[in-house]
Short mmCIF file of C-alpha atoms in Angstrom, two decimals:
data_model
loop_
_atom_site.label_atom_id
_atom_site.label_comp_id
_atom_site.label_asym_id
_atom_site.label_seq_id
_atom_site.Cartn_x
_atom_site.Cartn_y
_atom_site.Cartn_z
CA ASP A 1 -0.18 -0.13 0.13
CA GLN A 2 0.85 3.35 -0.74
CA SER A 3 1.95 3.96 3.43
CA ALA A 4 4.42 1.23 2.87
CA GLY A 5 6.32 2.34 0.25
CA GLU A 6 6.68 5.41 2.25
CA ASP A 7 8.25 4.12 4.84
CA ALA A 8 10.64 2.53 2.86
CA GLY A 9 11.67 6.20 1.78
CA MET A 10 11.96 7.11 5.22
CA PHE A 11 13.31 5.43 8.09
CA GLU A 12 10.65 4.93 11.06
CA GLU A 13 13.24 6.85 14.13
CA GLU A 14 13.72 9.26 11.63
CA ARG A 15 10.25 10.28 10.99
CA HIS A 16 9.78 10.11 14.25
CA GLU A 17 11.99 12.61 15.20
CA GLN A 18 10.84 14.73 12.90
CA ILE A 19 7.24 14.55 14.38
CA VAL A 20 9.19 15.35 17.80
CA GLN A 21 10.80 18.60 16.25
CA LEU A 22 7.62 19.66 14.46
CA LEU A 23 5.50 19.26 18.40
CA LYS A 24 8.67 21.33 20.40
CA GLY A 25 6.78 24.81 19.39
CA GLY A 26 4.54 23.08 22.11
CA ARG A 27 1.41 23.89 20.28
CA MET A 28 -0.85 21.05 18.42
CA VAL A 29 -0.29 20.01 15.57
CA SER A 30 -2.78 18.04 13.51
CA VAL A 31 -1.98 14.65 11.79
CA GLY A 32 -2.30 16.60 8.05
CA GLU A 33 -0.11 19.05 8.80
CA ILE A 34 2.64 16.75 9.77
CA ALA A 35 1.66 14.09 6.72
CA LYS A 36 2.37 17.51 4.68
CA GLN A 37 5.48 18.47 6.20
CA LEU A 38 6.88 15.02 6.32
CA PHE A 39 5.47 13.71 2.54
CA VAL A 40 3.89 10.55 3.82
CA SER A 41 0.32 9.28 4.70
CA GLU A 42 -1.99 10.54 7.40
CA ALA A 43 -1.80 6.69 7.89
CA THR A 44 1.79 6.24 8.20
CA VAL A 45 1.16 9.26 10.70
CA ARG A 46 -1.01 7.99 12.85
CA ARG A 47 0.98 4.55 13.08
CA ASP A 48 3.57 7.11 14.24
CA LEU A 49 1.88 8.96 16.99
CA THR A 50 0.60 5.54 18.66
CA ALA A 51 3.90 4.69 19.12
CA LEU A 52 5.12 7.86 20.32
CA GLU A 53 2.47 8.02 22.63
CA ARG A 54 3.24 4.18 23.69
CA ALA A 55 6.66 5.39 24.60
CA GLY A 56 5.55 8.52 26.55
CA VAL A 57 6.54 11.12 24.39
CA LEU A 58 3.25 12.76 23.21
CA ARG A 59 0.00 13.17 23.97
CA ARG A 60 -2.08 12.29 21.39
CA VAL A 61 -5.43 14.54 20.95
CA TYR A 62 -8.14 15.62 19.09
CA GLY A 63 -7.00 15.98 15.31
CA GLY A 64 -3.25 15.65 16.06
CA ALA A 65 -0.82 15.51 19.24
CA VAL A 66 1.67 17.95 21.57
CA LEU A 67 4.61 16.45 23.18
CA THR A 68 3.99 15.81 27.22
CA GLY A 69 5.78 17.66 29.90
CA ALA A 70 9.11 18.00 29.36
CA ASN A 71 9.79 15.74 26.58
CA ARG A 72 11.45 17.90 24.83
CA ASP A 73 14.20 15.76 23.81
CA VAL A 74 13.52 11.97 21.85
CA PRO A 75 13.49 9.52 25.51
CA LEU A 76 16.71 7.25 26.12
CA LEU A 77 13.73 4.70 25.85
CA MET A 78 13.68 4.83 22.02
CA ARG A 79 17.15 6.10 21.45
CA GLU A 80 17.98 2.56 23.01
CA THR A 81 16.30 0.86 20.01
CA GLU A 82 17.59 2.57 17.02
CA ALA A 83 20.62 1.30 15.44
CA GLN A 84 20.95 -1.98 18.39
CA GLU A 85 23.51 -3.75 16.10
CA ALA A 86 25.69 -0.84 15.48
CA LYS A 87 25.73 0.19 19.25
CA GLN A 88 26.81 -2.93 20.32
CA HIS A 89 29.76 -3.62 17.92
CA ILE A 90 31.00 0.64 18.90
CA GLY A 91 30.02 -0.10 22.37
CA ARG A 92 32.85 -3.62 22.62
CA ILE A 93 35.14 -1.47 20.39
CA ALA A 94 34.77 1.25 22.57
CA ALA A 95 35.37 -1.03 25.62
CA GLY A 96 38.81 -2.23 24.22
CA LEU A 97 40.36 1.12 24.38
CA VAL A 98 39.50 0.73 28.28
CA ASP A 99 42.71 -0.18 30.43
CA GLU A 100 42.87 -1.24 34.17
CA ASN A 101 43.29 1.06 36.74
CA ASP A 102 41.66 4.15 34.07
CA VAL A 103 39.27 6.76 35.58
CA ILE A 104 36.55 6.99 32.82
CA ILE A 105 33.91 9.42 32.51
CA LEU A 106 30.61 7.97 30.75
CA ASP A 107 27.67 10.32 29.73
CA ALA A 108 24.30 9.54 29.44
CA SER A 109 23.53 8.64 25.84
CA SER A 110 22.20 4.60 24.98
CA THR A 111 25.47 4.60 22.24
CA VAL A 112 27.59 5.17 25.84
CA TYR A 113 25.86 2.66 27.47
CA SER A 114 26.17 -0.25 24.86
CA MET A 115 29.62 -0.13 25.92
CA ILE A 116 28.89 -1.65 29.40
CA PRO A 117 28.24 -5.11 29.01
CA TYR A 118 32.17 -5.54 27.84
CA LEU A 119 33.31 -3.64 30.64
CA LYS A 120 32.31 -6.37 32.94
CA ASP A 121 35.65 -8.23 32.99
CA PHE A 122 37.76 -4.94 34.73
CA LYS A 123 39.23 -5.16 38.29
CA ASN A 124 39.92 -1.97 39.18
CA VAL A 125 38.29 0.65 36.89
CA VAL A 126 36.55 3.70 37.98
CA ALA A 127 33.39 4.94 36.35
CA ILE A 128 31.57 8.44 37.01
CA THR A 129 28.52 9.14 35.35
CA SER A 130 25.93 11.72 34.76
CA GLY A 131 23.21 8.89 33.51
CA LEU A 132 21.13 7.18 36.33
CA LYS A 133 20.14 4.43 33.95
CA THR A 134 24.21 3.65 33.00
CA ALA A 135 25.48 3.88 36.72
CA LEU A 136 22.73 1.64 37.66
CA ALA A 137 24.11 -0.82 34.89
CA LEU A 138 27.80 -0.49 36.17
CA GLY A 139 26.93 -1.32 39.39
CA GLU A 140 25.32 -4.45 38.10
CA ARG A 141 28.69 -5.60 37.08
CA HIS A 142 30.56 -4.20 40.09
CA ILE A 143 32.37 -1.43 38.94
CA LYS A 144 33.22 1.29 41.50
CA THR A 145 30.34 4.21 40.26
CA TYR A 146 30.27 7.67 41.30
CA LEU A 147 26.88 9.02 40.04
CA THR A 148 27.07 13.19 39.18
CA GLY A 149 24.14 13.92 40.71
CA GLY A 150 21.81 16.98 39.74
CA LEU A 151 18.87 17.96 38.08
CA MET A 152 17.40 14.29 36.46
CA ILE A 153 15.65 14.87 32.94
CA ASP A 154 12.82 12.70 33.21
CA ASN A 155 12.45 11.12 29.77
CA SER A 156 16.73 10.31 29.81
CA TYR A 157 17.49 10.07 33.09
CA SER A 158 20.38 12.27 33.03
CA MET A 159 22.03 14.47 35.61
CA ILE A 160 22.26 18.38 34.67
CA GLY A 161 22.89 21.58 36.61
CA GLY A 162 25.08 22.68 39.14
CA TYR A 163 25.29 19.94 41.02
CA ALA A 164 26.69 17.78 38.14
CA ARG A 165 29.20 20.23 37.35
CA ASP A 166 29.81 20.89 40.55
CA MET A 167 31.11 17.05 41.20
CA LEU A 168 32.89 17.12 37.47
CA GLU A 169 34.73 20.07 38.29
CA THR A 170 36.71 17.58 41.12
CA ILE A 171 37.79 14.46 38.77
CA ASN A 172 40.52 14.48 36.68
CA ALA A 173 39.73 11.46 34.43
CA ASP A 174 41.91 8.89 32.14
CA ALA A 175 39.22 9.44 29.43
CA VAL A 176 35.13 10.94 28.69
CA PHE A 177 33.21 8.38 26.22
CA PHE A 178 30.46 10.39 24.91
CA SER A 179 28.11 10.91 21.88
CA CYS A 180 25.50 12.95 20.40
CA ARG A 181 22.70 12.78 18.39
CA GLY A 182 24.32 13.52 14.76
CA VAL A 183 27.60 14.65 13.75
CA SER A 184 27.22 16.72 10.51
CA ALA A 185 29.51 16.26 7.19
CA ASP A 186 31.73 18.82 7.84
CA GLY A 187 32.42 17.41 11.52
CA ARG A 188 29.73 19.59 14.06
CA MET A 189 28.89 17.42 16.95
CA THR A 190 25.42 18.40 17.79
CA ASP A 191 22.58 17.84 20.29
CA SER A 192 18.74 19.12 20.73
CA SER A 193 19.69 19.05 24.72
CA VAL A 194 21.34 22.24 25.71
CA GLU A 195 21.51 21.30 29.27
CA GLU A 196 23.61 17.71 28.19
CA CYS A 197 25.78 19.62 25.44
CA GLU A 198 27.19 21.57 28.09
CA LEU A 199 27.89 19.67 30.69
CA ARG A 200 29.33 17.40 27.97
CA LYS A 201 31.99 19.85 27.41
CA LEU A 202 32.74 19.92 31.03
CA MET A 203 33.22 16.41 30.49
CA PHE A 204 36.22 17.18 27.81
CA ARG A 205 38.11 19.39 29.95
CA HIS A 206 38.34 17.06 32.75
CA ALA A 207 39.56 13.60 31.01
CA LYS A 208 43.17 13.41 29.36
CA ARG A 209 41.35 11.19 26.55
CA ARG A 210 37.67 12.26 24.29
CA VAL A 211 36.01 8.91 22.57
CA LEU A 212 32.82 10.27 20.07
CA MET A 213 31.23 7.07 19.77
CA ALA A 214 28.09 7.54 16.99
CA ALA A 215 26.48 5.62 14.31
CA HIS A 216 26.83 5.45 10.66
CA ASN A 217 22.98 6.83 11.07
CA LYS A 218 24.35 10.07 13.22
CA ILE A 219 26.56 11.11 10.22
CA GLY A 220 25.06 14.09 8.11
CA ARG A 221 22.20 15.11 10.63
CA ASP A 222 22.14 18.02 11.98
CA TYR A 223 20.53 19.51 15.57
CA PHE A 224 20.25 22.77 16.90
CA TYR A 225 23.46 22.89 19.61
CA VAL A 226 27.05 22.18 18.74
CA GLN A 227 28.93 20.55 21.32
CA GLY A 228 32.31 20.85 19.46
CA HIS A 229 34.64 19.66 16.16
CA VAL A 230 35.69 16.59 15.53
CA SER A 231 38.93 17.78 15.30
CA GLU A 232 38.84 18.44 19.38
CA ILE A 233 38.09 14.42 19.53
CA ASP A 234 41.22 11.53 20.45
CA ASP A 235 39.40 8.98 19.17
CA ILE A 236 36.23 8.26 16.57
CA VAL A 237 34.35 4.73 16.98
CA SER A 238 31.24 4.01 14.54
CA ASP A 239 30.34 1.09 12.65
CA GLY A 240 30.57 2.59 8.73
CA PRO A 241 32.93 5.22 6.70
CA LEU A 242 33.24 8.70 8.24
CA PRO A 243 34.08 11.51 5.77
CA ALA A 244 37.55 12.00 4.71
CA CYS A 245 37.60 15.33 6.85
CA PHE A 246 37.39 13.13 10.57
CA SER A 247 40.54 12.49 10.51
CA GLN A 248 41.66 15.78 9.33
CA PRO A 249 44.62 17.13 12.48
CA GLY A 250 42.83 19.89 14.18
CA ALA A 251 44.17 23.37 15.22
CA ASP A 252 46.67 21.47 17.23
CA GLY A 253 48.45 19.30 14.70
CA ARG A 254 46.90 15.78 16.03
CA ALA A 255 44.39 13.98 14.54
CA PRO A 256 41.34 11.49 15.32
CA GLN A 257 42.21 7.89 15.44
CA ILE A 258 39.23 6.42 13.80
CA HIS A 259 37.99 3.03 15.04
CA ILE A 260 35.62 1.06 12.66
CA GLY A 261 33.59 -2.01 13.59
#
């Protein structure tokens, strides 16, 4: 049918992200308006709205939808289902960059969360994280873990704000592992959450090594807030080929090391 053909032209996760962007103004957006903006059928939009409502992202209203509460960003529950196989490969490779006795900072992203199962054999690694769910998973594997504290974003279980920043200011880590919602073709790392962008910038300043973990489907995507450029990063872990400019030296003359799984 028509809507099945449309699904082939645009991945479901891409449509979901675009729908969230359309709703971010805080107003109700109609099914017809969403269908027109995304160039898909209204039947496809209704299926997408049902899936997003089940995930707690939005609330269906007569003829359309509105975002629920503080859901400004795509929830962790939804992000965990995106590119799962790619994230497992990336997680395994990233864990291989950790050495025994390292102090590591982990952000609250679903991509970084994917590396935790591969850390289980370490005995003396210390982890600091801004992710509540990440901290719980680390604890289950008996990894010594510090949670930054702070205000929790209720749809991502990420800690932000002054308490989180104050804690990170006391840390001197060997490496920070982080992700973002998109990386532009020219290497700008971007995200939809200004609070998490600012926290990651602080993480960068308190780690000797910066490791970006990004699945190939994030390359070429742009979001509103910029958290830096890949030329500032020491390592990039991905599951597919990256633009040639990603391996160009930065202002300090160093080029990121590329790890492809």
